[in-house]
mmCIF file with all atom_site columns, C-alpha atoms in Angstrom:
data_model
loop_
_atom_site.group_PDB
_atom_site.id
_atom_site.type_symbol
_atom_site.label_atom_id
_atom_site.label_alt_id
_atom_site.label_comp_id
_atom_site.label_asym_id
_atom_site.label_entity_id
_atom_site.label_seq_id
_atom_site.pdbx_PDB_ins_code
_atom_site.Cartn_x
_atom_site.Cartn_y
_atom_site.Cartn_z
_atom_site.occupancy
_atom_site.B_iso_or_equiv
_atom_site.pdbx_formal_charge
_atom_site.auth_seq_id
_atom_site.auth_comp_id
_atom_site.auth_asym_id
_atom_site.auth_atom_id
_atom_site.pdbx_PDB_model_num
ATOM 1  C CA . UNK I 1 1  ? 226.441 33.550 21.322 1.00 0.00 ? 9  UNK I CA 1
ATOM 2  C CA . UNK I 1 2  ? 230.180 32.254 21.672 1.00 0.00 ? 10 UNK I CA 1
ATOM 3  C CA . UNK I 1 3  ? 230.780 33.167 17.531 1.00 0.00 ? 11 UNK I CA 1
ATOM 4  C CA . UNK I 1 4  ? 229.440 36.953 17.873 1.00 0.00 ? 12 UNK I CA 1
ATOM 5  C CA . UNK I 1 5  ? 231.654 36.892 20.999 1.00 0.00 ? 13 UNK I CA 1
ATOM 6  C CA . UNK I 1 6  ? 234.911 35.561 18.877 1.00 0.00 ? 14 UNK I CA 1
ATOM 7  C CA . UNK I 1 7  ? 233.711 37.263 16.218 1.00 0.00 ? 15 UNK I CA 1
ATOM 8  C CA . UNK I 1 8  ? 233.732 40.695 18.137 1.00 0.00 ? 16 UNK I CA 1
ATOM 9  C CA . UNK I 1 9  ? 237.281 39.779 19.850 1.00 0.00 ? 17 UNK I CA 1
ATOM 10 C CA . UNK I 1 10 ? 238.490 39.696 16.348 1.00 0.00 ? 18 UNK I CA 1
ATOM 11 C CA . UNK I 1 11 ? 237.701 43.107 15.285 1.00 0.00 ? 19 UNK I CA 1
ATOM 12 C CA . UNK I 1 12 ? 238.495 44.888 18.274 1.00 0.00 ? 20 UNK I CA 1
ATOM 13 C CA . UNK I 1 13 ? 242.048 43.284 18.076 1.00 0.00 ? 21 UNK I CA 1
ATOM 14 C CA . UNK I 1 14 ? 242.120 44.715 14.411 1.00 0.00 ? 22 UNK I CA 1
ATOM 15 C CA . UNK I 1 15 ? 241.051 47.831 15.079 1.00 0.00 ? 23 UNK I CA 1
ATOM 16 C CA . UNK I 1 16 ? 243.691 48.129 17.678 1.00 0.00 ? 24 UNK I CA 1
ATOM 17 C CA . UNK I 1 17 ? 246.558 47.324 15.244 1.00 0.00 ? 25 UNK I CA 1
ATOM 18 C CA . UNK I 1 18 ? 245.120 49.928 12.560 1.00 0.00 ? 26 UNK I CA 1
ATOM 19 C CA . UNK I 1 19 ? 247.953 52.141 11.719 1.00 0.00 ? 27 UNK I CA 1
ATOM 20 C CA . UNK I 1 20 ? 246.141 53.853 9.177  1.00 0.00 ? 28 UNK I CA 1
ATOM 21 C CA . UNK I 1 21 ? 245.198 57.811 9.853  1.00 0.00 ? 29 UNK I CA 1
ATOM 22 C CA . UNK I 1 22 ? 241.422 57.268 8.782  1.00 0.00 ? 30 UNK I CA 1
ATOM 23 C CA . UNK I 1 23 ? 241.123 54.466 11.797 1.00 0.00 ? 31 UNK I CA 1
ATOM 24 C CA . UNK I 1 24 ? 238.288 52.449 12.066 1.00 0.00 ? 32 UNK I CA 1
ATOM 25 C CA . UNK I 1 25 ? 236.471 54.012 9.420  1.00 0.00 ? 33 UNK I CA 1
ATOM 26 C CA . UNK I 1 26 ? 238.975 51.410 7.050  1.00 0.00 ? 34 UNK I CA 1
ATOM 27 C CA . UNK I 1 27 ? 237.191 48.677 8.422  1.00 0.00 ? 35 UNK I CA 1
ATOM 28 C CA . UNK I 1 28 ? 233.513 49.392 7.976  1.00 0.00 ? 36 UNK I CA 1
ATOM 29 C CA . UNK I 1 29 ? 232.443 49.967 4.610  1.00 0.00 ? 37 UNK I CA 1
ATOM 30 C CA . UNK I 1 30 ? 229.729 52.369 5.622  1.00 0.00 ? 38 UNK I CA 1
ATOM 31 C CA . UNK I 1 31 ? 228.950 56.229 4.699  1.00 0.00 ? 39 UNK I CA 1
ATOM 32 C CA . UNK I 1 32 ? 229.789 58.784 7.216  1.00 0.00 ? 40 UNK I CA 1
ATOM 33 C CA . UNK I 1 33 ? 228.947 62.121 6.661  1.00 0.00 ? 41 UNK I CA 1
ATOM 34 C CA . UNK I 1 34 ? 232.458 64.168 6.289  1.00 0.00 ? 42 UNK I CA 1
ATOM 35 C CA . UNK I 1 35 ? 230.939 66.651 9.706  1.00 0.00 ? 43 UNK I CA 1
ATOM 36 C CA . UNK I 1 36 ? 230.511 63.777 12.037 1.00 0.00 ? 44 UNK I CA 1
ATOM 37 C CA . UNK I 1 37 ? 234.046 62.398 10.718 1.00 0.00 ? 45 UNK I CA 1
ATOM 38 C CA . UNK I 1 38 ? 234.842 65.778 11.628 1.00 0.00 ? 46 UNK I CA 1
ATOM 39 C CA . UNK I 1 39 ? 233.122 65.330 15.408 1.00 0.00 ? 47 UNK I CA 1
ATOM 40 C CA . UNK I 1 40 ? 234.691 62.101 15.822 1.00 0.00 ? 48 UNK I CA 1
ATOM 41 C CA . UNK I 1 41 ? 238.311 63.194 14.993 1.00 0.00 ? 49 UNK I CA 1
ATOM 42 C CA . UNK I 1 42 ? 237.522 66.266 17.476 1.00 0.00 ? 50 UNK I CA 1
ATOM 43 C CA . UNK I 1 43 ? 236.063 64.250 20.143 1.00 0.00 ? 51 UNK I CA 1
ATOM 44 C CA . UNK I 1 44 ? 237.141 61.460 20.193 1.00 0.00 ? 52 UNK I CA 1
ATOM 45 C CA . UNK I 1 45 ? 240.599 60.650 17.943 1.00 0.00 ? 53 UNK I CA 1
ATOM 46 C CA . UNK I 1 46 ? 242.732 63.626 19.436 1.00 0.00 ? 54 UNK I CA 1
ATOM 47 C CA . UNK I 1 47 ? 241.530 63.755 22.971 1.00 0.00 ? 55 UNK I CA 1
ATOM 48 C CA . UNK I 1 48 ? 242.558 59.960 23.347 1.00 0.00 ? 56 UNK I CA 1
ATOM 49 C CA . UNK I 1 49 ? 245.988 60.463 21.264 1.00 0.00 ? 57 UNK I CA 1
ATOM 50 C CA . UNK I 1 50 ? 246.933 63.418 23.873 1.00 0.00 ? 58 UNK I CA 1
ATOM 51 C CA . UNK I 1 51 ? 245.694 61.610 26.822 1.00 0.00 ? 59 UNK I CA 1
ATOM 52 C CA . UNK I 1 52 ? 248.062 58.262 25.495 1.00 0.00 ? 60 UNK I CA 1
ATOM 53 C CA . UNK I 1 53 ? 250.724 60.439 24.760 1.00 0.00 ? 61 UNK I CA 1
ATOM 54 C CA . UNK I 1 54 ? 250.691 61.441 28.525 1.00 0.00 ? 62 UNK I CA 1
ATOM 55 C CA . UNK I 1 55 ? 250.595 57.652 30.115 1.00 0.00 ? 63 UNK I CA 1
ATOM 56 C CA . UNK I 1 56 ? 253.325 57.293 27.305 1.00 0.00 ? 64 UNK I CA 1
#
């Protein structure tokens, strides 16, 4: 259990430090349909960027 916790924390740190425009997709080697990426981009990434900009 502790190993899983450590791996999750490590992955989260890598996700938080990404500068890639493709975000977390860079870390994972899985096929994601372009329409799914588009939905994620619009509903999650763009909204979060807007919230973050307001918080700064």
